[in-house]
Short mmCIF file of C-alpha atoms in Angstrom, two decimals:
data_model
loop_
_atom_site.label_atom_id
_atom_site.label_comp_id
_atom_site.label_asym_id
_atom_site.label_seq_id
_atom_site.Cartn_x
_atom_site.Cartn_y
_atom_site.Cartn_z
CA UNK A 1 -16.58 72.41 73.76
CA UNK A 2 -14.51 75.58 73.95
CA UNK A 3 -14.58 78.49 76.39
CA UNK A 4 -11.76 80.76 75.18
CA UNK A 5 -12.61 84.28 74.07
CA UNK A 6 -12.25 84.53 70.29
CA UNK A 7 -11.22 87.65 68.42
CA UNK A 8 -14.30 87.59 66.23
CA UNK A 9 -17.61 85.76 66.07
CA UNK A 10 -19.22 85.18 62.68
CA UNK A 11 -22.98 84.79 63.05
CA UNK A 12 -24.58 83.21 59.97
CA UNK A 13 -28.37 83.16 59.55
CA UNK A 14 -29.89 80.77 57.04
CA UNK A 15 -33.49 80.41 55.93
CA UNK A 16 -34.11 78.01 53.05
CA UNK A 17 -30.76 78.82 51.46
CA UNK A 18 -29.01 75.45 51.65
CA UNK A 19 -27.59 75.84 48.15
CA UNK A 20 -25.70 79.00 49.14
CA UNK A 21 -24.73 78.03 52.68
CA UNK A 22 -21.73 75.85 51.82
CA UNK A 23 -20.03 78.69 49.94
CA UNK A 24 -20.70 81.09 52.80
CA UNK A 25 -19.22 78.73 55.41
CA UNK A 26 -16.27 77.91 53.16
CA UNK A 27 -15.42 81.61 52.92
CA UNK A 28 -15.33 81.77 56.72
CA UNK A 29 -13.17 78.66 57.12
CA UNK A 30 -10.38 80.00 54.89
CA UNK A 31 -10.04 83.32 56.69
CA UNK A 32 -6.41 84.37 57.03
CA UNK A 33 -7.06 85.38 60.64
CA UNK A 34 -7.05 81.65 61.41
CA UNK A 35 -9.77 79.48 62.91
CA UNK A 36 -8.06 79.64 66.30
CA UNK A 37 -9.03 83.32 66.48
CA UNK A 38 -12.67 83.01 65.45
CA UNK A 39 -15.88 81.25 66.30
CA UNK A 40 -18.81 80.57 64.01
CA UNK A 41 -22.43 80.51 65.13
CA UNK A 42 -24.92 79.24 62.58
CA UNK A 43 -28.64 79.61 63.16
CA UNK A 44 -31.37 77.99 61.11
CA UNK A 45 -34.31 80.38 60.91
CA UNK A 46 -37.07 77.81 60.47
CA UNK A 47 -35.89 76.40 57.15
CA UNK A 48 -37.89 73.73 55.35
CA UNK A 49 -35.02 72.71 53.02
CA UNK A 50 -31.67 71.10 53.91
CA UNK A 51 -30.23 74.22 55.56
CA UNK A 52 -30.46 72.77 59.06
CA UNK A 53 -28.65 69.59 58.02
CA UNK A 54 -25.86 71.54 56.33
CA UNK A 55 -25.37 73.57 59.50
CA UNK A 56 -25.43 70.48 61.72
CA UNK A 57 -22.80 68.69 59.63
CA UNK A 58 -20.52 71.73 59.67
CA UNK A 59 -20.92 72.18 63.44
CA UNK A 60 -20.00 68.54 64.00
CA UNK A 61 -17.01 68.70 61.65
CA UNK A 62 -15.66 71.95 63.13
CA UNK A 63 -16.78 71.47 66.71
CA UNK A 64 -13.70 73.25 68.08
CA UNK A 65 -14.89 76.66 66.84
CA UNK A 66 -18.43 76.28 65.47
CA UNK A 67 -21.85 75.57 66.87
CA UNK A 68 -25.34 75.71 65.43
CA UNK A 69 -28.86 76.32 66.62
CA UNK A 70 -32.39 76.61 65.31
CA UNK A 71 -35.29 78.92 66.05
CA UNK A 72 -38.93 78.13 65.53
CA UNK A 73 -40.60 78.85 62.21
CA UNK A 74 -42.62 82.05 62.18
CA UNK A 75 -40.20 84.16 64.16
CA UNK A 76 -38.83 87.26 62.50
CA UNK A 77 -35.21 87.32 61.29
CA UNK A 78 -34.53 89.31 64.46
CA UNK A 79 -35.26 86.25 66.58
CA UNK A 80 -32.60 84.20 64.81
CA UNK A 81 -30.04 86.98 65.00
CA UNK A 82 -30.76 87.56 68.68
CA UNK A 83 -30.23 83.88 69.43
CA UNK A 84 -26.84 84.10 67.71
CA UNK A 85 -26.07 87.29 69.62
CA UNK A 86 -26.79 85.54 72.92
CA UNK A 87 -24.11 82.97 72.08
CA UNK A 88 -21.32 85.39 71.13
CA UNK A 89 -17.96 84.96 72.87
CA UNK A 90 -15.78 86.98 70.51
CA UNK A 91 -14.49 90.48 71.16
CA UNK A 92 -16.16 91.41 67.88
CA UNK A 93 -19.13 90.02 65.97
CA UNK A 94 -20.26 90.24 62.33
CA UNK A 95 -23.68 89.14 61.06
CA UNK A 96 -23.97 87.44 57.67
CA UNK A 97 -26.77 85.97 55.60
CA UNK A 98 -26.20 82.55 54.03
CA UNK A 99 -25.95 84.19 50.60
CA UNK A 100 -23.01 86.36 51.72
CA UNK A 101 -19.32 85.49 51.39
CA UNK A 102 -16.23 86.90 53.05
CA UNK A 103 -13.08 87.81 51.16
CA UNK A 104 -10.21 85.63 52.46
CA UNK A 105 -8.53 88.40 54.49
CA UNK A 106 -11.70 90.28 55.48
CA UNK A 107 -11.74 89.44 59.18
CA UNK A 108 -8.01 89.95 59.61
CA UNK A 109 -8.21 93.41 58.04
CA UNK A 110 -11.36 94.46 59.89
CA UNK A 111 -10.15 93.26 63.31
CA UNK A 112 -6.80 94.96 62.74
CA UNK A 113 -8.58 98.22 61.92
CA UNK A 114 -10.78 97.95 65.02
CA UNK A 115 -7.80 97.27 67.28
CA UNK A 116 -5.55 99.92 65.74
CA UNK A 117 -8.15 102.70 65.85
CA UNK A 118 -10.21 101.57 68.87
CA UNK A 119 -13.23 101.44 66.60
CA UNK A 120 -16.56 100.19 67.94
CA UNK A 121 -17.83 99.54 64.42
CA UNK A 122 -15.83 98.75 61.27
CA UNK A 123 -17.43 98.94 57.84
CA UNK A 124 -15.78 96.53 55.42
CA UNK A 125 -16.12 97.27 51.72
CA UNK A 126 -19.17 95.60 50.18
CA UNK A 127 -19.45 94.16 46.70
CA UNK A 128 -22.51 92.76 44.94
CA UNK A 129 -22.40 89.13 43.83
CA UNK A 130 -24.88 89.79 41.03
CA UNK A 131 -27.24 92.37 39.61
CA UNK A 132 -28.59 93.58 42.93
CA UNK A 133 -27.20 96.91 44.15
CA UNK A 134 -25.18 97.56 47.30
CA UNK A 135 -24.12 100.89 48.76
CA UNK A 136 -20.55 101.75 47.78
CA UNK A 137 -20.09 105.51 48.28
CA UNK A 138 -18.65 105.06 51.76
CA UNK A 139 -15.96 102.60 50.67
CA UNK A 140 -13.74 104.75 48.43
CA UNK A 141 -10.80 104.68 50.83
CA UNK A 142 -9.70 103.49 54.26
CA UNK A 143 -10.85 105.75 57.08
CA UNK A 144 -9.42 105.35 60.57
CA UNK A 145 -11.82 107.86 62.12
CA UNK A 146 -15.08 108.44 60.29
CA UNK A 147 -17.35 111.38 61.00
CA UNK A 148 -20.78 109.77 60.87
CA UNK A 149 -22.38 113.15 60.20
CA UNK A 150 -20.06 114.32 57.42
CA UNK A 151 -19.69 111.07 55.48
CA UNK A 152 -21.86 108.46 53.77
CA UNK A 153 -21.10 105.76 56.36
CA UNK A 154 -24.66 105.86 57.71
CA UNK A 155 -26.02 105.05 54.26
CA UNK A 156 -24.84 101.43 54.74
CA UNK A 157 -27.09 99.92 57.40
CA UNK A 158 -26.86 96.18 56.74
CA UNK A 159 -25.50 94.33 59.82
CA UNK A 160 -22.54 92.84 57.93
CA UNK A 161 -20.25 95.15 59.92
CA UNK A 162 -17.72 94.30 62.61
CA UNK A 163 -19.28 95.31 65.94
CA UNK A 164 -17.36 95.50 69.19
CA UNK A 165 -19.23 93.17 71.53
CA UNK A 166 -18.75 95.47 74.52
CA UNK A 167 -20.49 98.27 72.55
CA UNK A 168 -23.54 96.06 72.02
CA UNK A 169 -23.56 95.16 75.72
CA UNK A 170 -23.03 98.75 76.86
CA UNK A 171 -25.90 100.03 74.71
CA UNK A 172 -28.14 97.02 75.43
CA UNK A 173 -28.52 96.37 71.72
CA UNK A 174 -30.59 93.59 70.19
CA UNK A 175 -32.43 93.21 66.93
CA UNK A 176 -36.00 94.55 67.41
CA UNK A 177 -38.50 91.71 67.06
CA UNK A 178 -41.56 93.90 66.46
CA UNK A 179 -40.52 95.11 63.00
CA UNK A 180 -41.97 93.52 59.87
CA UNK A 181 -38.88 94.63 57.93
CA UNK A 182 -35.72 96.54 58.77
CA UNK A 183 -34.63 95.00 62.09
CA UNK A 184 -31.03 94.80 60.85
CA UNK A 185 -31.17 98.43 59.80
CA UNK A 186 -32.44 99.55 63.21
CA UNK A 187 -29.75 97.51 64.99
CA UNK A 188 -26.93 98.88 62.83
CA UNK A 189 -28.18 102.47 63.09
CA UNK A 190 -28.20 102.30 66.90
CA UNK A 191 -24.71 100.82 66.93
CA UNK A 192 -23.34 103.53 64.64
CA UNK A 193 -24.90 106.32 66.71
CA UNK A 194 -23.62 104.76 69.94
CA UNK A 195 -20.07 104.11 68.71
CA UNK A 196 -17.17 106.16 70.01
CA UNK A 197 -15.40 105.63 66.69
CA UNK A 198 -16.33 104.13 63.32
CA UNK A 199 -13.63 102.97 60.90
CA UNK A 200 -13.86 101.97 57.25
CA UNK A 201 -11.83 99.35 55.40
CA UNK A 202 -12.39 100.57 51.88
CA UNK A 203 -9.37 99.67 49.78
CA UNK A 204 -10.38 96.05 49.10
CA UNK A 205 -13.59 94.03 49.17
CA UNK A 206 -14.44 92.45 52.52
CA UNK A 207 -18.00 91.14 52.08
CA UNK A 208 -19.54 89.89 48.84
CA UNK A 209 -23.27 90.40 49.26
CA UNK A 210 -25.73 87.89 47.93
CA UNK A 211 -29.32 88.81 47.06
CA UNK A 212 -31.40 89.71 50.09
CA UNK A 213 -34.10 87.23 51.15
CA UNK A 214 -37.42 88.04 49.56
CA UNK A 215 -39.54 90.26 51.81
CA UNK A 216 -43.31 90.12 51.72
CA UNK A 217 -43.60 93.76 52.72
CA UNK A 218 -46.51 95.95 51.74
CA UNK A 219 -46.17 99.58 50.82
CA UNK A 220 -47.60 100.58 54.23
CA UNK A 221 -44.92 98.38 55.83
CA UNK A 222 -42.21 100.33 54.01
CA UNK A 223 -43.68 103.67 55.02
CA UNK A 224 -43.88 102.40 58.59
CA UNK A 225 -40.18 101.50 58.43
CA UNK A 226 -39.33 105.07 57.43
CA UNK A 227 -41.39 106.41 60.33
CA UNK A 228 -39.75 103.98 62.75
CA UNK A 229 -36.24 104.95 61.66
CA UNK A 230 -36.98 108.69 61.80
CA UNK A 231 -38.25 108.21 65.35
CA UNK A 232 -35.20 106.14 66.26
CA UNK A 233 -32.82 108.87 65.13
CA UNK A 234 -34.86 111.51 66.95
CA UNK A 235 -34.67 109.46 70.17
CA UNK A 236 -30.87 109.33 70.01
CA UNK A 237 -29.90 112.81 68.80
CA UNK A 238 -31.02 116.33 69.75
CA UNK A 239 -32.50 118.64 67.14
CA UNK A 240 -29.91 120.10 64.83
CA UNK A 241 -27.68 119.36 61.82
CA UNK A 242 -26.54 115.92 63.01
CA UNK A 243 -30.10 114.67 63.42
CA UNK A 244 -31.07 116.27 60.10
CA UNK A 245 -28.23 114.48 58.27
CA UNK A 246 -29.19 111.01 59.47
CA UNK A 247 -32.92 111.56 59.06
CA UNK A 248 -32.39 112.75 55.49
CA UNK A 249 -31.07 109.26 54.72
CA UNK A 250 -34.31 107.62 55.83
CA UNK A 251 -36.45 110.21 54.08
CA UNK A 252 -34.59 109.72 50.80
CA UNK A 253 -34.07 105.95 50.90
CA UNK A 254 -37.00 104.42 52.77
CA UNK A 255 -39.76 107.00 52.31
CA UNK A 256 -38.52 108.14 48.90
CA UNK A 257 -38.49 104.65 47.42
CA UNK A 258 -41.76 103.62 49.06
CA UNK A 259 -43.66 106.64 47.77
CA UNK A 260 -42.15 106.36 44.29
CA UNK A 261 -43.29 102.74 44.14
CA UNK A 262 -46.73 103.70 45.39
CA UNK A 263 -47.07 106.44 42.79
CA UNK A 264 -45.70 104.50 39.82
CA UNK A 265 -46.19 100.78 40.32
CA UNK A 266 -48.92 100.09 42.85
CA UNK A 267 -51.83 98.15 41.34
CA UNK A 268 -54.10 98.26 44.38
CA UNK A 269 -55.59 101.76 44.58
CA UNK A 270 -56.69 101.36 48.20
CA UNK A 271 -53.21 100.19 49.26
CA UNK A 272 -51.64 103.01 47.31
CA UNK A 273 -53.81 105.67 48.93
CA UNK A 274 -53.19 104.16 52.35
CA UNK A 275 -49.43 104.34 51.79
CA UNK A 276 -49.54 107.89 50.43
CA UNK A 277 -51.69 109.26 53.25
CA UNK A 278 -49.40 107.55 55.77
CA UNK A 279 -46.38 109.08 54.02
CA UNK A 280 -47.99 112.51 54.03
CA UNK A 281 -48.52 112.23 57.78
CA UNK A 282 -44.90 111.16 58.31
CA UNK A 283 -43.73 114.19 56.33
CA UNK A 284 -45.95 116.59 58.27
CA UNK A 285 -45.13 115.16 61.71
CA UNK A 286 -41.55 113.88 61.52
CA UNK A 287 -39.64 115.57 58.68
CA UNK A 288 -37.73 118.66 59.79
CA UNK A 289 -37.02 121.52 57.36
CA UNK A 290 -33.28 120.86 57.84
CA UNK A 291 -33.57 117.21 56.80
CA UNK A 292 -35.80 118.03 53.82
CA UNK A 293 -33.28 120.66 52.65
CA UNK A 294 -30.63 117.92 52.30
CA UNK A 295 -32.69 115.84 49.86
CA UNK A 296 -32.32 115.77 46.08
CA UNK A 297 -34.61 118.47 44.73
CA UNK A 298 -36.88 116.08 42.82
CA UNK A 299 -37.53 114.12 45.99
CA UNK A 300 -38.07 117.30 48.01
CA UNK A 301 -40.62 118.57 45.48
CA UNK A 302 -42.41 115.21 45.45
CA UNK A 303 -42.55 115.24 49.26
CA UNK A 304 -43.92 118.79 49.32
CA UNK A 305 -46.72 117.74 46.98
CA UNK A 306 -47.48 114.63 49.05
CA UNK A 307 -47.59 116.63 52.27
CA UNK A 308 -50.24 118.83 50.64
CA UNK A 309 -52.23 115.79 49.53
CA UNK A 310 -51.57 116.55 45.84
CA UNK A 311 -51.16 112.92 44.76
CA UNK A 312 -51.77 113.53 41.06
CA UNK A 313 -49.04 116.17 40.93
CA UNK A 314 -46.73 113.94 42.98
CA UNK A 315 -47.32 111.13 40.48
CA UNK A 316 -46.39 113.48 37.64
CA UNK A 317 -43.03 114.41 39.15
CA UNK A 318 -42.36 110.78 40.13
CA UNK A 319 -42.84 109.85 36.48
CA UNK A 320 -40.53 112.72 35.50
CA UNK A 321 -37.88 111.35 37.91
CA UNK A 322 -38.16 107.86 36.45
CA UNK A 323 -38.04 108.98 32.81
CA UNK A 324 -34.51 108.28 31.59
CA UNK A 325 -35.20 110.08 28.32
CA UNK A 326 -36.48 113.32 29.86
CA UNK A 327 -35.03 116.56 28.49
CA UNK A 328 -32.25 118.31 30.37
CA UNK A 329 -33.72 120.46 33.12
CA UNK A 330 -32.96 124.13 32.59
CA UNK A 331 -31.54 126.37 35.30
CA UNK A 332 -32.67 129.86 36.23
CA UNK A 333 -30.13 132.24 37.78
CA UNK A 334 -31.49 135.21 39.73
CA UNK A 335 -29.88 137.47 42.32
CA UNK A 336 -26.97 135.13 42.91
CA UNK A 337 -29.19 132.05 43.32
CA UNK A 338 -29.59 129.08 40.98
CA UNK A 339 -32.96 127.33 40.60
CA UNK A 340 -33.76 124.11 38.80
CA UNK A 341 -36.89 124.51 36.68
CA UNK A 342 -38.49 121.20 37.52
CA UNK A 343 -42.20 120.66 36.97
CA UNK A 344 -44.25 122.99 39.21
CA UNK A 345 -41.50 125.61 39.49
CA UNK A 346 -43.40 128.86 40.00
CA UNK A 347 -46.64 127.15 39.01
CA UNK A 348 -49.36 129.46 40.42
CA UNK A 349 -51.80 126.57 40.70
CA UNK A 350 -49.49 124.75 43.15
CA UNK A 351 -47.55 127.66 44.68
CA UNK A 352 -44.51 125.77 45.93
CA UNK A 353 -41.81 128.01 47.48
CA UNK A 354 -38.73 128.84 45.40
CA UNK A 355 -36.53 127.36 48.13
CA UNK A 356 -37.60 123.88 47.06
CA UNK A 357 -35.96 124.43 43.68
CA UNK A 358 -32.82 126.23 44.92
CA UNK A 359 -29.68 124.33 43.89
CA UNK A 360 -27.11 127.05 44.57
CA UNK A 361 -25.39 124.92 47.20
CA UNK A 362 -25.05 122.10 44.65
CA UNK A 363 -22.93 124.14 42.26
CA UNK A 364 -19.57 122.38 41.84
CA UNK A 365 -16.36 124.34 41.36
CA UNK A 366 -13.55 122.71 39.39
CA UNK A 367 -10.31 124.51 40.15
CA UNK A 368 -6.54 124.16 40.30
CA UNK A 369 -3.68 126.39 41.41
CA UNK A 370 -0.92 126.02 38.83
CA UNK A 371 1.68 128.71 39.62
CA UNK A 372 2.62 130.81 42.65
CA UNK A 373 5.65 133.09 42.40
CA UNK A 374 7.00 136.19 44.16
CA UNK A 375 8.07 139.47 42.58
CA UNK A 376 9.15 141.63 45.50
CA UNK A 377 6.10 142.00 47.78
CA UNK A 378 3.73 140.81 45.05
CA UNK A 379 2.53 137.21 44.87
CA UNK A 380 1.37 136.17 41.40
CA UNK A 381 -1.13 133.29 41.26
CA UNK A 382 -2.19 131.44 38.12
CA UNK A 383 -4.69 128.65 37.63
CA UNK A 384 -8.24 127.92 36.55
CA UNK A 385 -11.62 127.81 38.22
CA UNK A 386 -15.15 127.39 36.86
CA UNK A 387 -18.53 125.97 37.74
CA UNK A 388 -19.39 122.60 36.29
CA UNK A 389 -23.00 123.67 35.86
CA UNK A 390 -22.65 127.33 34.77
CA UNK A 391 -20.95 129.09 31.88
CA UNK A 392 -17.93 131.38 32.31
CA UNK A 393 -19.91 134.49 31.40
CA UNK A 394 -20.10 137.57 33.65
CA UNK A 395 -16.91 136.74 35.54
CA UNK A 396 -16.43 138.34 39.00
CA UNK A 397 -13.81 135.96 40.38
CA UNK A 398 -11.41 137.40 42.98
CA UNK A 399 -8.57 136.18 45.19
CA UNK A 400 -9.49 136.53 48.87
CA UNK A 401 -7.13 136.61 51.85
CA UNK A 402 -8.84 135.87 55.16
CA UNK A 403 -7.09 136.33 58.52
CA UNK A 404 -7.62 133.19 60.55
CA UNK A 405 -8.22 134.81 63.97
CA UNK A 406 -9.83 138.18 63.34
CA UNK A 407 -11.69 137.29 60.16
CA UNK A 408 -10.28 140.38 58.41
CA UNK A 409 -10.61 140.12 54.64
CA UNK A 410 -8.70 141.47 51.66
CA UNK A 411 -9.61 140.78 48.05
CA UNK A 412 -7.78 141.19 44.76
CA UNK A 413 -9.05 141.29 41.19
CA UNK A 414 -8.06 138.58 38.74
CA UNK A 415 -7.35 138.75 35.03
CA UNK A 416 -9.08 136.19 32.84
CA UNK A 417 -7.25 134.55 29.98
CA UNK A 418 -9.04 132.59 27.30
CA UNK A 419 -8.21 128.89 27.16
CA UNK A 420 -10.24 126.86 24.70
CA UNK A 421 -8.93 123.60 26.17
CA UNK A 422 -10.84 124.14 29.42
CA UNK A 423 -14.04 122.10 29.63
CA UNK A 424 -16.28 120.70 32.35
CA UNK A 425 -16.76 117.00 33.07
CA UNK A 426 -19.31 116.74 30.27
CA UNK A 427 -16.97 118.31 27.72
CA UNK A 428 -18.72 121.69 27.57
CA UNK A 429 -16.32 124.63 27.12
CA UNK A 430 -15.35 126.84 30.05
CA UNK A 431 -12.89 128.94 28.05
CA UNK A 432 -12.81 131.99 30.35
CA UNK A 433 -12.16 129.96 33.48
CA UNK A 434 -8.41 130.59 33.56
CA UNK A 435 -7.25 133.30 35.99
CA UNK A 436 -4.14 135.26 36.92
CA UNK A 437 -3.90 137.52 39.98
CA UNK A 438 -1.24 139.87 41.33
CA UNK A 439 -1.59 140.00 45.10
CA UNK A 440 0.35 143.08 46.26
CA UNK A 441 0.89 142.62 49.98
CA UNK A 442 2.59 146.00 50.27
CA UNK A 443 -0.65 147.87 49.66
CA UNK A 444 -4.05 146.67 50.80
CA UNK A 445 -7.44 148.38 50.57
CA UNK A 446 -6.43 150.59 53.52
CA UNK A 447 -3.30 151.79 51.71
CA UNK A 448 -1.04 150.03 54.21
CA UNK A 449 0.77 146.69 53.93
CA UNK A 450 -1.03 143.52 54.97
CA UNK A 451 -1.33 143.39 58.76
CA UNK A 452 0.48 140.77 60.87
CA UNK A 453 -1.46 137.53 61.11
CA UNK A 454 -2.16 134.20 59.48
CA UNK A 455 -3.84 134.79 56.13
CA UNK A 456 -5.47 131.84 54.34
CA UNK A 457 -5.81 132.22 50.58
CA UNK A 458 -9.17 131.58 48.90
CA UNK A 459 -10.67 132.07 45.47
CA UNK A 460 -14.14 133.62 45.33
CA UNK A 461 -15.30 132.03 42.09
CA UNK A 462 -17.95 134.18 40.43
CA UNK A 463 -19.78 133.56 37.16
CA UNK A 464 -23.30 134.51 36.02
CA UNK A 465 -23.79 136.37 39.31
CA UNK A 466 -23.15 133.28 41.48
CA UNK A 467 -20.18 133.30 43.88
CA UNK A 468 -18.65 130.47 45.90
CA UNK A 469 -15.39 130.50 47.85
CA UNK A 470 -12.89 127.64 47.54
CA UNK A 471 -9.57 127.17 49.31
CA UNK A 472 -6.58 127.67 47.06
CA UNK A 473 -3.84 125.07 47.28
CA UNK A 474 -5.33 121.65 48.08
CA UNK A 475 -6.00 121.17 44.36
CA UNK A 476 -2.79 122.14 42.62
CA UNK A 477 -0.65 121.21 39.63
CA UNK A 478 1.79 118.36 40.20
CA UNK A 479 4.75 120.57 39.22
CA UNK A 480 3.80 123.48 41.49
CA UNK A 481 6.82 124.35 43.62
CA UNK A 482 5.83 123.94 47.29
CA UNK A 483 9.37 124.26 48.66
CA UNK A 484 9.49 126.22 51.92
CA UNK A 485 10.32 129.89 51.27
CA UNK A 486 12.32 132.44 53.22
CA UNK A 487 10.26 135.39 54.55
CA UNK A 488 9.64 138.06 51.90
CA UNK A 489 9.83 141.74 53.03
CA UNK A 490 6.59 143.54 52.13
CA UNK A 491 7.06 146.96 53.74
CA UNK A 492 7.71 148.93 56.91
CA UNK A 493 5.60 148.12 59.96
CA UNK A 494 3.38 151.23 60.36
CA UNK A 495 2.92 150.70 64.10
CA UNK A 496 6.50 149.81 65.07
CA UNK A 497 9.34 152.22 64.26
CA UNK A 498 12.38 150.52 62.81
CA UNK A 499 10.54 147.24 62.16
CA UNK A 500 9.47 145.73 58.85
CA UNK A 501 6.74 143.31 57.84
CA UNK A 502 7.68 139.98 56.25
CA UNK A 503 5.42 137.40 54.57
CA UNK A 504 6.17 133.69 54.78
CA UNK A 505 4.10 131.47 52.46
CA UNK A 506 3.48 127.83 53.32
CA UNK A 507 1.04 125.02 52.63
CA UNK A 508 -1.04 123.67 55.50
CA UNK A 509 -1.36 119.98 56.32
CA UNK A 510 -4.52 119.83 54.21
CA UNK A 511 -2.74 121.57 51.31
CA UNK A 512 -4.12 125.10 51.62
CA UNK A 513 -1.89 128.06 50.72
CA UNK A 514 -1.36 130.35 53.71
CA UNK A 515 0.70 133.51 54.22
CA UNK A 516 2.11 134.29 57.64
CA UNK A 517 2.80 138.02 58.11
CA UNK A 518 4.98 139.07 61.04
CA UNK A 519 7.09 142.00 62.28
CA UNK A 520 10.85 141.69 62.34
CA UNK A 521 14.00 143.78 62.55
CA UNK A 522 15.18 144.51 59.00
CA UNK A 523 18.04 142.34 57.85
CA UNK A 524 21.33 144.10 57.09
CA UNK A 525 21.48 145.19 53.50
CA UNK A 526 24.26 143.77 51.39
CA UNK A 527 26.83 146.27 50.18
#
């Protein structure tokens, strides 16, 4: 037996998966972190095949760092995971299914990230071993410090993460045994919300996910899971944007998929109606307006119809969602707002509010600053900017300078130049998206030079009556000269006799173009 504290415990649950178990254990044994730094706990969840024997042989062969146990048939997966959790001696623990495999350096990389960034939870990049889908949006790059409420990290709630054992102890975490499905999701969600820091190892695969064990879950079970997760988030977070963000995940994923299945594929009418009425009650009682506003518009419209008990209409839009050959949905632009004309848009028989169809916030600006040069006190800026989803008609784009402390604002007109090579991501022309602006700092809207302060440079992109501000600079041409500049005189200081104003351009740490305006004694003029 061994008593030393390991760096990481790998808890492997197996239930009638003997054929996959050897590959899973083999992937653990070859970890570059070394077997002297890990322990393995295998638990047989009431298998009727050879899974228990495979575990027993491995535990005997690798007795110095592995042990195995068995729980009684009939317990939920939570019971097996909790038994493994009770045996953990590592500083960190990761929970795997027998169909999962670890990349050879997965544990070394994840433990290193946890130690370096004092992370309580580390998400290692997931990869599917077959045709089943896994969440990947949160694994596009390494992240030392992840904002749970501004990223997609919370969209990955399988327990194949690296958890700091002291976090689980501090929060009193265990897998809930009263859930028909989703105990791993509830456990992971609580850990993420309780973590002081979450890191992501996203530049290489860490866990290759096998197919999930078959779940005999009814549609009402899946609706109940959504309700349970919404309540869990509400119990941990006060009302506001952070709660809305996490709850939107459960509305979209759990409740969205359950109701779509009920509307499109359920064969038992009684079960379907039971699920839909339960979903309608969840929407009325637990879904906040803020969380609903974050959903894809088709899902939001479907939910609005369900909440009203309009199941036939909800079935129609669910079928529209699922139709891969549906026509492109037109957009309506009115008073600076963009609406998607989905089924039931301004249908007097249904009377859904326009806000459900408002996609203004989803408009995507493609832009790049390509040139920035001085001519006396005038800064000339060249580049392009356009909406992916709108044409370049009715241009009202302007350069905007915003003072960081006071919020003072100055704006400057731009000149459009036709460029037939400009196109959006789908290849549609955006020929009038190129701009050029002369920003004369010597004369603002007040008639005076730009006041002292820190002025961040934005572009208010306006087409078809829709305007959205973007920061100029972070997206720039590779050959744009960003060399530090000497201060440029822009005029006499109106409030300080004998002083002049000078503008110093620079790029912030995040890449944004900023102009610092300050007073100074005029430099001696050269003869």
